[in-house]
């Protein structure tokens, strides 16, 4: 890390005090190189991530209840799916617990907004991934007034309390908000209309949502201001450059895993005794 970053990614991407309106979505804060330098490095760091994840998984199998929860938020085409495919895709799928959150079902609508979220929380030893999350309930819901303000307004505090509870239970939250420019989104949506392998990702409603861009920017700003806490901070990722977003999330996950100070779990059997038994078997 030391040679490629001028600032640790956890600092370079920290949301504190950041104004989204001032963000250069094509920037690469803290990273010294460009795409070329990043590609070999990404492969190297993916190996590190994979090794750490295996240790987390091994500990989970031995009763460690700690886990990681990666929360991905961003407008359509921001690259959330790419993070899942390329970053999470580099670790052992056995240790990944993936959940995506769309428009709530009829059943989900009859419950508190955290009901479906709680059901999807990762077990010990897992890396949970939320592709969209409880934050939709203060983003799309706020922008479109899907419930009255008196319902969504208290949700910021509820979310903070919920996340503190998760932290207390051994979860490390890695909250990532990905930002692209309006132009970059247009380019990516156009690509979805031009490539047969991408039609399936296109949703006509995504074009209508572009009309609400400023309202979303505001909702994202309030989200960062009100829910970036010491124990569960937000990271802001300029995401016009996919390679940067992927490398950044890789680094944030590595950092979170390193802070768990994981070791290989000790054997719960006598090694010498088992060797003797095996010799004779
Ligand atoms: P996608 O992630 O592209 O599959 O789209 C999922 C859609 O579900 C997005 O348009 C989200 O805004 C929407 N969505 C997710 N959570 C909620 C929610 N709590 N209330 C309303 N819409 C939601
Ligand atoms: Mg979509």
PDB file of C-alpha atoms and ligand atoms in Angstrom:
ATOM      1  CA  UNK A   1       0.000   0.000   0.000  1.00  0.00           C
ATOM      2  CA  UNK A   2       2.687   2.413   1.075  1.00  0.00           C
ATOM      3  CA  UNK A   3       4.088   2.808  -2.421  1.00  0.00           C
ATOM      4  CA  UNK A   4       0.806   3.223  -4.291  1.00  0.00           C
ATOM      5  CA  UNK A   5      -1.178   5.505  -2.039  1.00  0.00           C
ATOM      6  CA  UNK A   6      -0.142   8.944  -0.804  1.00  0.00           C
ATOM      7  CA  UNK A   7      -2.835   8.654   1.870  1.00  0.00           C
ATOM      8  CA  UNK A   8      -4.382   5.490   3.288  1.00  0.00           C
ATOM      9  CA  UNK A   9      -7.659   4.884   1.395  1.00  0.00           C
ATOM     10  CA  UNK A  10      -9.584   4.955   4.679  1.00  0.00           C
ATOM     11  CA  UNK A  11      -8.497   8.593   5.048  1.00  0.00           C
ATOM     12  CA  UNK A  12      -8.506   9.622   1.385  1.00  0.00           C
ATOM     13  CA  UNK A  13     -12.089   8.391   0.959  1.00  0.00           C
ATOM     14  CA  UNK A  14     -13.545   9.417   4.279  1.00  0.00           C
ATOM     15  CA  UNK A  15     -16.896  11.143   3.969  1.00  0.00           C
ATOM     16  CA  UNK A  16     -16.483  13.517   6.906  1.00  0.00           C
ATOM     17  CA  UNK A  17     -17.088  17.102   5.905  1.00  0.00           C
ATOM     18  CA  UNK A  18     -17.269  16.203   2.232  1.00  0.00           C
ATOM     19  CA  UNK A  19     -19.631  18.093  -0.065  1.00  0.00           C
ATOM     20  CA  UNK A  20     -20.868  15.854  -2.851  1.00  0.00           C
ATOM     21  CA  UNK A  21     -21.406  18.909  -5.028  1.00  0.00           C
ATOM     22  CA  UNK A  22     -17.648  19.540  -4.916  1.00  0.00           C
ATOM     23  CA  UNK A  23     -16.664  15.940  -5.603  1.00  0.00           C
ATOM     24  CA  UNK A  24     -14.723  15.189  -8.774  1.00  0.00           C
ATOM     25  CA  UNK A  25     -16.335  11.878  -9.716  1.00  0.00           C
ATOM     26  CA  UNK A  26     -13.456  11.106 -12.087  1.00  0.00           C
ATOM     27  CA  UNK A  27     -10.871  11.724  -9.375  1.00  0.00           C
ATOM     28  CA  UNK A  28      -8.647   9.102  -7.776  1.00  0.00           C
ATOM     29  CA  UNK A  29      -8.037  10.573  -4.307  1.00  0.00           C
ATOM     30  CA  UNK A  30      -4.988   9.223  -2.526  1.00  0.00           C
ATOM     31  CA  UNK A  31      -3.854   6.967  -5.376  1.00  0.00           C
ATOM     32  CA  UNK A  32      -0.543   7.831  -6.955  1.00  0.00           C
ATOM     33  CA  UNK A  33      -0.793   5.963 -10.235  1.00  0.00           C
ATOM     34  CA  UNK A  34      -3.270   5.581 -13.070  1.00  0.00           C
ATOM     35  CA  UNK A  35      -5.158   2.698 -14.588  1.00  0.00           C
ATOM     36  CA  UNK A  36      -1.954   1.019 -15.777  1.00  0.00           C
ATOM     37  CA  UNK A  37      -0.338   0.960 -12.335  1.00  0.00           C
ATOM     38  CA  UNK A  38      -3.604  -0.137 -10.796  1.00  0.00           C
ATOM     39  CA  UNK A  39      -4.174  -3.287 -12.818  1.00  0.00           C
ATOM     40  CA  UNK A  40      -1.261  -5.391 -11.583  1.00  0.00           C
ATOM     41  CA  UNK A  41      -1.663  -3.940  -8.154  1.00  0.00           C
ATOM     42  CA  UNK A  42      -5.367  -4.810  -8.044  1.00  0.00           C
ATOM     43  CA  UNK A  43      -4.511  -8.458  -8.708  1.00  0.00           C
ATOM     44  CA  UNK A  44      -1.944  -8.390  -5.912  1.00  0.00           C
ATOM     45  CA  UNK A  45      -4.364  -6.836  -3.433  1.00  0.00           C
ATOM     46  CA  UNK A  46      -7.124  -9.248  -4.436  1.00  0.00           C
ATOM     47  CA  UNK A  47      -4.798 -12.043  -3.289  1.00  0.00           C
ATOM     48  CA  UNK A  48      -4.285 -10.321   0.038  1.00  0.00           C
ATOM     49  CA  UNK A  49      -8.039  -9.867   0.422  1.00  0.00           C
ATOM     50  CA  UNK A  50      -8.664 -13.479  -0.415  1.00  0.00           C
ATOM     51  CA  UNK A  51      -6.111 -14.668   2.167  1.00  0.00           C
ATOM     52  CA  UNK A  52      -7.639 -12.527   4.890  1.00  0.00           C
ATOM     53  CA  UNK A  53     -11.134 -13.645   3.996  1.00  0.00           C
ATOM     54  CA  UNK A  54     -10.083 -17.277   4.298  1.00  0.00           C
ATOM     55  CA  UNK A  55      -8.850 -16.564   7.815  1.00  0.00           C
ATOM     56  CA  UNK A  56     -12.116 -14.854   8.699  1.00  0.00           C
ATOM     57  CA  UNK A  57     -14.029 -17.823   7.362  1.00  0.00           C
ATOM     58  CA  UNK A  58     -11.817 -20.287   9.233  1.00  0.00           C
ATOM     59  CA  UNK A  59     -12.397 -18.395  12.470  1.00  0.00           C
ATOM     60  CA  UNK A  60     -16.128 -18.310  11.834  1.00  0.00           C
ATOM     61  CA  UNK A  61     -16.088 -22.081  11.489  1.00  0.00           C
ATOM     62  CA  UNK A  62     -14.363 -22.192  14.878  1.00  0.00           C
ATOM     63  CA  UNK A  63     -17.006 -20.107  16.588  1.00  0.00           C
ATOM     64  CA  UNK A  64     -15.838 -16.530  16.005  1.00  0.00           C
ATOM     65  CA  UNK A  65     -18.980 -14.451  15.670  1.00  0.00           C
ATOM     66  CA  UNK A  66     -17.288 -11.455  14.062  1.00  0.00           C
ATOM     67  CA  UNK A  67     -18.006 -10.553  10.471  1.00  0.00           C
ATOM     68  CA  UNK A  68     -17.802  -7.810   7.867  1.00  0.00           C
ATOM     69  CA  UNK A  69     -20.748  -6.062   6.256  1.00  0.00           C
ATOM     70  CA  UNK A  70     -20.063  -4.208   3.030  1.00  0.00           C
ATOM     71  CA  UNK A  71     -22.864  -1.747   2.308  1.00  0.00           C
ATOM     72  CA  UNK A  72     -22.956  -0.526  -1.288  1.00  0.00           C
ATOM     73  CA  UNK A  73     -24.959   2.523  -2.249  1.00  0.00           C
ATOM     74  CA  UNK A  74     -24.961   4.493  -5.463  1.00  0.00           C
ATOM     75  CA  UNK A  75     -27.190   5.638  -8.294  1.00  0.00           C
ATOM     76  CA  UNK A  76     -28.039   3.232 -11.107  1.00  0.00           C
ATOM     77  CA  UNK A  77     -24.964   2.285 -13.138  1.00  0.00           C
ATOM     78  CA  UNK A  78     -22.618   3.544 -10.395  1.00  0.00           C
ATOM     79  CA  UNK A  79     -20.930   0.147 -10.426  1.00  0.00           C
ATOM     80  CA  UNK A  80     -22.300  -1.688  -7.405  1.00  0.00           C
ATOM     81  CA  UNK A  81     -22.688  -4.872  -9.421  1.00  0.00           C
ATOM     82  CA  UNK A  82     -19.131  -4.546 -10.703  1.00  0.00           C
ATOM     83  CA  UNK A  83     -17.846  -4.417  -7.132  1.00  0.00           C
ATOM     84  CA  UNK A  84     -19.715  -7.592  -6.311  1.00  0.00           C
ATOM     85  CA  UNK A  85     -18.449  -9.349  -9.443  1.00  0.00           C
ATOM     86  CA  UNK A  86     -14.871  -8.184  -9.454  1.00  0.00           C
ATOM     87  CA  UNK A  87     -13.943  -7.484  -5.828  1.00  0.00           C
ATOM     88  CA  UNK A  88     -16.141  -9.908  -3.915  1.00  0.00           C
ATOM     89  CA  UNK A  89     -15.693 -12.293  -6.838  1.00  0.00           C
ATOM     90  CA  UNK A  90     -12.043 -12.667  -5.897  1.00  0.00           C
ATOM     91  CA  UNK A  91     -12.793 -14.359  -2.582  1.00  0.00           C
ATOM     92  CA  UNK A  92     -14.151 -17.809  -1.741  1.00  0.00           C
ATOM     93  CA  UNK A  93     -17.933 -17.733  -2.347  1.00  0.00           C
ATOM     94  CA  UNK A  94     -18.501 -19.968   0.693  1.00  0.00           C
ATOM     95  CA  UNK A  95     -17.597 -17.031   2.881  1.00  0.00           C
ATOM     96  CA  UNK A  96     -19.813 -14.479   1.149  1.00  0.00           C
ATOM     97  CA  UNK A  97     -23.357 -13.670   2.095  1.00  0.00           C
ATOM     98  CA  UNK A  98     -24.867 -11.501  -0.619  1.00  0.00           C
ATOM     99  CA  UNK A  99     -28.178  -9.669  -0.477  1.00  0.00           C
ATOM    100  CA  UNK A 100     -29.694  -7.074  -2.785  1.00  0.00           C
ATOM    101  CA  UNK A 101     -32.590  -4.852  -1.875  1.00  0.00           C
ATOM    102  CA  UNK A 102     -35.139  -3.707  -4.406  1.00  0.00           C
ATOM    103  CA  UNK A 103     -38.622  -2.293  -4.130  1.00  0.00           C
ATOM    104  CA  UNK A 104     -40.067  -3.864  -0.974  1.00  0.00           C
ATOM    105  CA  UNK A 105     -42.494  -6.728  -1.477  1.00  0.00           C
ATOM    106  CA  UNK A 106     -46.037  -6.559  -0.138  1.00  0.00           C
ATOM    107  CA  UNK A 107     -44.921  -8.567   2.870  1.00  0.00           C
ATOM    108  CA  UNK A 108     -41.893  -6.365   3.501  1.00  0.00           C
ATOM    109  CA  UNK A 109     -44.065  -3.251   3.320  1.00  0.00           C
ATOM    110  CA  UNK A 110     -46.045  -4.523   6.270  1.00  0.00           C
ATOM    111  CA  UNK A 111     -42.968  -4.513   8.478  1.00  0.00           C
ATOM    112  CA  UNK A 112     -40.549  -1.981   9.901  1.00  0.00           C
ATOM    113  CA  UNK A 113     -37.981  -1.008   7.242  1.00  0.00           C
ATOM    114  CA  UNK A 114     -35.202  -2.835   9.094  1.00  0.00           C
ATOM    115  CA  UNK A 115     -37.102  -6.119   9.131  1.00  0.00           C
ATOM    116  CA  UNK A 116     -35.810  -7.373   5.794  1.00  0.00           C
ATOM    117  CA  UNK A 117     -32.358  -6.016   6.584  1.00  0.00           C
ATOM    118  CA  UNK A 118     -32.073  -7.930   9.848  1.00  0.00           C
ATOM    119  CA  UNK A 119     -33.059 -11.119   8.080  1.00  0.00           C
ATOM    120  CA  UNK A 120     -30.179 -10.699   5.648  1.00  0.00           C
ATOM    121  CA  UNK A 121     -27.380 -10.051   8.154  1.00  0.00           C
ATOM    122  CA  UNK A 122     -24.261 -12.199   7.747  1.00  0.00           C
ATOM    123  CA  UNK A 123     -23.254 -14.910  10.198  1.00  0.00           C
ATOM    124  CA  UNK A 124     -19.923 -14.999  11.990  1.00  0.00           C
ATOM    125  CA  UNK A 125     -16.967 -15.483   9.649  1.00  0.00           C
ATOM    126  CA  UNK A 126     -18.836 -14.141   6.619  1.00  0.00           C
ATOM    127  CA  UNK A 127     -18.411 -11.109   4.467  1.00  0.00           C
ATOM    128  CA  UNK A 128     -21.934  -9.839   4.005  1.00  0.00           C
ATOM    129  CA  UNK A 129     -22.601  -7.688   0.962  1.00  0.00           C
ATOM    130  CA  UNK A 130     -25.600  -5.421   0.673  1.00  0.00           C
ATOM    131  CA  UNK A 131     -26.243  -4.239  -2.890  1.00  0.00           C
ATOM    132  CA  UNK A 132     -28.448  -1.339  -1.808  1.00  0.00           C
ATOM    133  CA  UNK A 133     -29.527  -1.444   1.790  1.00  0.00           C
ATOM    134  CA  UNK A 134     -31.517   0.152   4.593  1.00  0.00           C
ATOM    135  CA  UNK A 135     -30.267   3.467   3.194  1.00  0.00           C
ATOM    136  CA  UNK A 136     -32.767   3.247   0.340  1.00  0.00           C
ATOM    137  CA  UNK A 137     -35.310   4.070   3.017  1.00  0.00           C
ATOM    138  CA  UNK A 138     -33.808   7.547   3.360  1.00  0.00           C
ATOM    139  CA  UNK A 139     -32.867   7.911  -0.336  1.00  0.00           C
ATOM    140  CA  UNK A 140     -35.455   6.794  -2.893  1.00  0.00           C
ATOM    141  CA  UNK A 141     -38.108   6.966  -0.185  1.00  0.00           C
ATOM    142  CA  UNK A 142     -37.199  10.552   0.697  1.00  0.00           C
ATOM    143  CA  UNK A 143     -36.799  11.706  -2.905  1.00  0.00           C
ATOM    144  CA  UNK A 144     -40.187  10.318  -3.943  1.00  0.00           C
ATOM    145  CA  UNK A 145     -42.016  10.883  -0.674  1.00  0.00           C
ATOM    146  CA  UNK A 146     -42.961   7.232  -0.581  1.00  0.00           C
ATOM    147  CA  UNK A 147     -43.824   7.713   3.065  1.00  0.00           C
ATOM    148  CA  UNK A 148     -44.450  11.008   4.906  1.00  0.00           C
ATOM    149  CA  UNK A 149     -41.454  12.953   6.240  1.00  0.00           C
ATOM    150  CA  UNK A 150     -42.503  12.195   9.773  1.00  0.00           C
ATOM    151  CA  UNK A 151     -41.836   8.546   8.995  1.00  0.00           C
ATOM    152  CA  UNK A 152     -38.500   8.811   7.113  1.00  0.00           C
ATOM    153  CA  UNK A 153     -37.064  11.644   9.203  1.00  0.00           C
ATOM    154  CA  UNK A 154     -36.513   9.536  12.371  1.00  0.00           C
ATOM    155  CA  UNK A 155     -34.892   6.813  10.270  1.00  0.00           C
ATOM    156  CA  UNK A 156     -31.456   8.443  10.340  1.00  0.00           C
ATOM    157  CA  UNK A 157     -31.325   8.028  14.111  1.00  0.00           C
ATOM    158  CA  UNK A 158     -32.831   4.574  13.893  1.00  0.00           C
ATOM    159  CA  UNK A 159     -30.173   3.553  11.395  1.00  0.00           C
ATOM    160  CA  UNK A 160     -27.400   4.895  13.612  1.00  0.00           C
ATOM    161  CA  UNK A 161     -28.761   2.995  16.604  1.00  0.00           C
ATOM    162  CA  UNK A 162     -29.126  -0.152  14.511  1.00  0.00           C
ATOM    163  CA  UNK A 163     -25.582   0.060  13.216  1.00  0.00           C
ATOM    164  CA  UNK A 164     -24.172   0.685  16.700  1.00  0.00           C
ATOM    165  CA  UNK A 165     -25.954  -2.467  17.771  1.00  0.00           C
ATOM    166  CA  UNK A 166     -24.347  -4.397  14.904  1.00  0.00           C
ATOM    167  CA  UNK A 167     -20.914  -3.065  15.802  1.00  0.00           C
ATOM    168  CA  UNK A 168     -21.519  -4.138  19.395  1.00  0.00           C
ATOM    169  CA  UNK A 169     -22.273  -7.620  18.122  1.00  0.00           C
ATOM    170  CA  UNK A 170     -18.979  -7.936  16.264  1.00  0.00           C
ATOM    171  CA  UNK A 171     -19.819  -6.585  12.821  1.00  0.00           C
ATOM    172  CA  UNK A 172     -17.418  -4.273  11.038  1.00  0.00           C
ATOM    173  CA  UNK A 173     -19.403  -2.095   8.679  1.00  0.00           C
ATOM    174  CA  UNK A 174     -17.706  -0.965   5.490  1.00  0.00           C
ATOM    175  CA  UNK A 175     -20.074   1.626   4.065  1.00  0.00           C
ATOM    176  CA  UNK A 176     -19.348   2.681   0.514  1.00  0.00           C
ATOM    177  CA  UNK A 177     -21.182   5.390  -1.414  1.00  0.00           C
ATOM    178  CA  UNK A 178     -20.254   5.399  -5.091  1.00  0.00           C
ATOM    179  CA  UNK A 179     -20.654   8.575  -7.125  1.00  0.00           C
ATOM    180  CA  UNK A 180     -20.639   9.028 -10.884  1.00  0.00           C
ATOM    181  CA  UNK A 181     -21.384  12.164 -12.879  1.00  0.00           C
ATOM    182  CA  UNK A 182     -24.675  12.688 -14.675  1.00  0.00           C
ATOM    183  CA  UNK A 183     -22.801  12.473 -18.002  1.00  0.00           C
ATOM    184  CA  UNK A 184     -21.092   9.250 -17.050  1.00  0.00           C
ATOM    185  CA  UNK A 185     -24.452   7.775 -16.123  1.00  0.00           C
ATOM    186  CA  UNK A 186     -25.830   8.751 -19.536  1.00  0.00           C
ATOM    187  CA  UNK A 187     -22.907   7.027 -21.216  1.00  0.00           C
ATOM    188  CA  UNK A 188     -23.404   3.871 -19.149  1.00  0.00           C
ATOM    189  CA  UNK A 189     -27.155   3.791 -19.754  1.00  0.00           C
ATOM    190  CA  UNK A 190     -26.525   4.252 -23.480  1.00  0.00           C
ATOM    191  CA  UNK A 191     -24.167   1.304 -23.384  1.00  0.00           C
ATOM    192  CA  UNK A 192     -26.954  -0.761 -21.861  1.00  0.00           C
ATOM    193  CA  UNK A 193     -29.076   0.156 -24.880  1.00  0.00           C
ATOM    194  CA  UNK A 194     -26.369  -0.613 -27.395  1.00  0.00           C
ATOM    195  CA  UNK A 195     -25.057  -3.943 -26.166  1.00  0.00           C
ATOM    196  CA  UNK A 196     -27.200  -7.082 -26.255  1.00  0.00           C
ATOM    197  CA  UNK A 197     -25.268  -8.426 -23.261  1.00  0.00           C
ATOM    198  CA  UNK A 198     -26.371  -5.368 -21.277  1.00  0.00           C
ATOM    199  CA  UNK A 199     -30.045  -4.985 -22.236  1.00  0.00           C
ATOM    200  CA  UNK A 200     -31.022  -7.006 -19.171  1.00  0.00           C
ATOM    201  CA  UNK A 201     -29.599  -4.328 -16.913  1.00  0.00           C
ATOM    202  CA  UNK A 202     -31.620  -1.553 -18.503  1.00  0.00           C
ATOM    203  CA  UNK A 203     -34.710  -0.278 -16.786  1.00  0.00           C
ATOM    204  CA  UNK A 204     -36.703   2.476 -18.578  1.00  0.00           C
ATOM    205  CA  UNK A 205     -37.440   4.006 -15.165  1.00  0.00           C
ATOM    206  CA  UNK A 206     -33.721   4.752 -14.772  1.00  0.00           C
ATOM    207  CA  UNK A 207     -34.145   7.536 -17.354  1.00  0.00           C
ATOM    208  CA  UNK A 208     -36.965   9.113 -15.333  1.00  0.00           C
ATOM    209  CA  UNK A 209     -34.794   8.960 -12.212  1.00  0.00           C
ATOM    210  CA  UNK A 210     -32.255  11.220 -13.930  1.00  0.00           C
ATOM    211  CA  UNK A 211     -34.780  14.021 -13.551  1.00  0.00           C
ATOM    212  CA  UNK A 212     -34.437  13.663  -9.795  1.00  0.00           C
ATOM    213  CA  UNK A 213     -30.639  13.851  -9.794  1.00  0.00           C
ATOM    214  CA  UNK A 214     -30.371  17.016  -7.661  1.00  0.00           C
ATOM    215  CA  UNK A 215     -32.870  15.609  -5.154  1.00  0.00           C
ATOM    216  CA  UNK A 216     -30.809  12.427  -4.929  1.00  0.00           C
ATOM    217  CA  UNK A 217     -27.614  14.427  -4.477  1.00  0.00           C
ATOM    218  CA  UNK A 218     -29.253  16.217  -1.590  1.00  0.00           C
ATOM    219  CA  UNK A 219     -30.568  12.995  -0.070  1.00  0.00           C
ATOM    220  CA  UNK A 220     -27.112  11.433  -0.341  1.00  0.00           C
ATOM    221  CA  UNK A 221     -25.555  14.471   1.288  1.00  0.00           C
ATOM    222  CA  UNK A 222     -27.927  14.334   4.236  1.00  0.00           C
ATOM    223  CA  UNK A 223     -27.313  10.598   4.520  1.00  0.00           C
ATOM    224  CA  UNK A 224     -23.551  11.153   4.742  1.00  0.00           C
ATOM    225  CA  UNK A 225     -23.931  14.041   7.170  1.00  0.00           C
ATOM    226  CA  UNK A 226     -26.247  12.194   9.491  1.00  0.00           C
ATOM    227  CA  UNK A 227     -25.116   8.590   9.360  1.00  0.00           C
ATOM    228  CA  UNK A 228     -21.347   8.748   9.044  1.00  0.00           C
ATOM    229  CA  UNK A 229     -20.416   7.862  12.599  1.00  0.00           C
ATOM    230  CA  UNK A 230     -17.139   7.036  14.249  1.00  0.00           C
ATOM    231  CA  UNK A 231     -17.951   3.368  14.524  1.00  0.00           C
ATOM    232  CA  UNK A 232     -19.661   3.111  11.152  1.00  0.00           C
ATOM    233  CA  UNK A 233     -18.178   5.771   8.869  1.00  0.00           C
ATOM    234  CA  UNK A 234     -19.113   6.296   5.232  1.00  0.00           C
ATOM    235  CA  UNK A 235     -16.539   6.226   2.486  1.00  0.00           C
ATOM    236  CA  UNK A 236     -17.128   8.227  -0.637  1.00  0.00           C
ATOM    237  CA  UNK A 237     -15.823   6.695  -3.838  1.00  0.00           C
ATOM    238  CA  UNK A 238     -15.549   8.664  -7.060  1.00  0.00           C
ATOM    239  CA  UNK A 239     -16.687   5.975  -9.451  1.00  0.00           C
ATOM    240  CA  UNK A 240     -16.386   7.291 -13.008  1.00  0.00           C
ATOM    241  CA  UNK A 241     -13.245   5.187 -13.209  1.00  0.00           C
ATOM    242  CA  UNK A 242     -14.239   1.632 -12.497  1.00  0.00           C
ATOM    243  CA  UNK A 243     -10.681   0.510 -11.782  1.00  0.00           C
ATOM    244  CA  UNK A 244     -10.396   3.084  -9.024  1.00  0.00           C
ATOM    245  CA  UNK A 245     -13.698   2.144  -7.402  1.00  0.00           C
ATOM    246  CA  UNK A 246     -12.746  -1.535  -7.399  1.00  0.00           C
ATOM    247  CA  UNK A 247      -9.283  -0.942  -6.024  1.00  0.00           C
ATOM    248  CA  UNK A 248     -10.688   1.355  -3.347  1.00  0.00           C
ATOM    249  CA  UNK A 249     -13.237  -1.143  -2.107  1.00  0.00           C
ATOM    250  CA  UNK A 250     -10.594  -3.865  -2.125  1.00  0.00           C
ATOM    251  CA  UNK A 251      -8.400  -1.685   0.107  1.00  0.00           C
ATOM    252  CA  UNK A 252     -11.252  -0.789   2.469  1.00  0.00           C
ATOM    253  CA  UNK A 253     -12.083  -4.455   2.934  1.00  0.00           C
ATOM    254  CA  UNK A 254      -8.431  -5.351   3.509  1.00  0.00           C
ATOM    255  CA  UNK A 255      -8.199  -2.610   6.119  1.00  0.00           C
ATOM    256  CA  UNK A 256     -11.340  -3.828   7.894  1.00  0.00           C
ATOM    257  CA  UNK A 257     -10.078  -7.418   7.931  1.00  0.00           C
ATOM    258  CA  UNK A 258      -6.605  -6.448   9.114  1.00  0.00           C
ATOM    259  CA  UNK A 259      -8.125  -4.607  12.046  1.00  0.00           C
ATOM    260  CA  UNK A 260      -9.676  -7.873  13.221  1.00  0.00           C
ATOM    261  CA  UNK A 261      -6.127  -9.177  13.873  1.00  0.00           C
ATOM    262  CA  UNK A 262      -7.050 -12.577  12.605  1.00  0.00           C
ATOM    263  CA  UNK A 263      -4.926 -15.615  13.209  1.00  0.00           C
ATOM    264  CA  UNK A 264      -5.490 -19.160  12.051  1.00  0.00           C
ATOM    265  CA  UNK A 265      -7.741 -20.811  14.603  1.00  0.00           C
ATOM    266  CA  UNK A 266      -5.853 -23.192  16.921  1.00  0.00           C
ATOM    267  CA  UNK A 267      -6.626 -26.913  16.679  1.00  0.00           C
ATOM    268  CA  UNK A 268      -9.181 -28.313  19.080  1.00  0.00           C
ATOM    269  CA  UNK A 269      -7.342 -31.657  19.036  1.00  0.00           C
ATOM    270  CA  UNK A 270      -3.885 -32.858  20.035  1.00  0.00           C
ATOM    271  CA  UNK A 271      -1.741 -32.692  16.895  1.00  0.00           C
ATOM    272  CA  UNK A 272       0.806 -35.285  17.990  1.00  0.00           C
ATOM    273  CA  UNK A 273      -1.871 -37.678  19.037  1.00  0.00           C
ATOM    274  CA  UNK A 274      -3.661 -37.311  15.716  1.00  0.00           C
ATOM    275  CA  UNK A 275      -0.400 -37.828  13.806  1.00  0.00           C
ATOM    276  CA  UNK A 276       0.206 -41.053  15.734  1.00  0.00           C
ATOM    277  CA  UNK A 277      -3.304 -42.220  14.975  1.00  0.00           C
ATOM    278  CA  UNK A 278      -2.922 -41.387  11.304  1.00  0.00           C
ATOM    279  CA  UNK A 279       0.400 -43.297  11.066  1.00  0.00           C
ATOM    280  CA  UNK A 280      -1.379 -46.362  12.319  1.00  0.00           C
ATOM    281  CA  UNK A 281      -4.521 -45.973  10.284  1.00  0.00           C
TER     282      UNK A 281
HETATM  283  P1  LIG B   1     -31.661  -2.359  -8.960  1.00  0.00           P
HETATM  284  O1  LIG B   1     -30.699  -2.189  -7.830  1.00  0.00           O
HETATM  285  O2  LIG B   1     -31.219  -1.695 -10.213  1.00  0.00           O
HETATM  286  O3  LIG B   1     -32.061  -3.786  -9.160  1.00  0.00           O
HETATM  287  O4  LIG B   1     -32.991  -1.589  -8.588  1.00  0.00           O
HETATM  288  C1  LIG B   1     -33.636  -1.760  -7.385  1.00  0.00           C
HETATM  289  C2  LIG B   1     -34.646  -0.646  -7.241  1.00  0.00           C
HETATM  290  O5  LIG B   1     -35.333  -0.833  -6.015  1.00  0.00           O
HETATM  291  C3  LIG B   1     -34.034   0.723  -7.226  1.00  0.00           C
HETATM  292  O6  LIG B   1     -34.721   1.562  -8.082  1.00  0.00           O
HETATM  293  C4  LIG B   1     -34.230   1.150  -5.789  1.00  0.00           C
HETATM  294  O7  LIG B   1     -34.361   2.529  -5.628  1.00  0.00           O
HETATM  295  C5  LIG B   1     -35.480   0.411  -5.399  1.00  0.00           C
HETATM  296  N1  LIG B   1     -35.590   0.268  -3.946  1.00  0.00           N
HETATM  297  C6  LIG B   1     -34.708  -0.328  -3.115  1.00  0.00           C
HETATM  298  N2  LIG B   1     -35.113  -0.233  -1.835  1.00  0.00           N
HETATM  299  C7  LIG B   1     -36.272   0.453  -1.852  1.00  0.00           C
HETATM  300  C8  LIG B   1     -37.171   0.884  -0.850  1.00  0.00           C
HETATM  301  N3  LIG B   1     -36.950   0.628   0.443  1.00  0.00           N
HETATM  302  N4  LIG B   1     -38.278   1.550  -1.228  1.00  0.00           N
HETATM  303  C9  LIG B   1     -38.513   1.801  -2.534  1.00  0.00           C
HETATM  304  N5  LIG B   1     -37.694   1.427  -3.534  1.00  0.00           N
HETATM  305  C10 LIG B   1     -36.589   0.757  -3.205  1.00  0.00           C
HETATM  306 MG1  LIG B   2     -31.047  -0.743 -11.867  1.00  0.00          MG
END
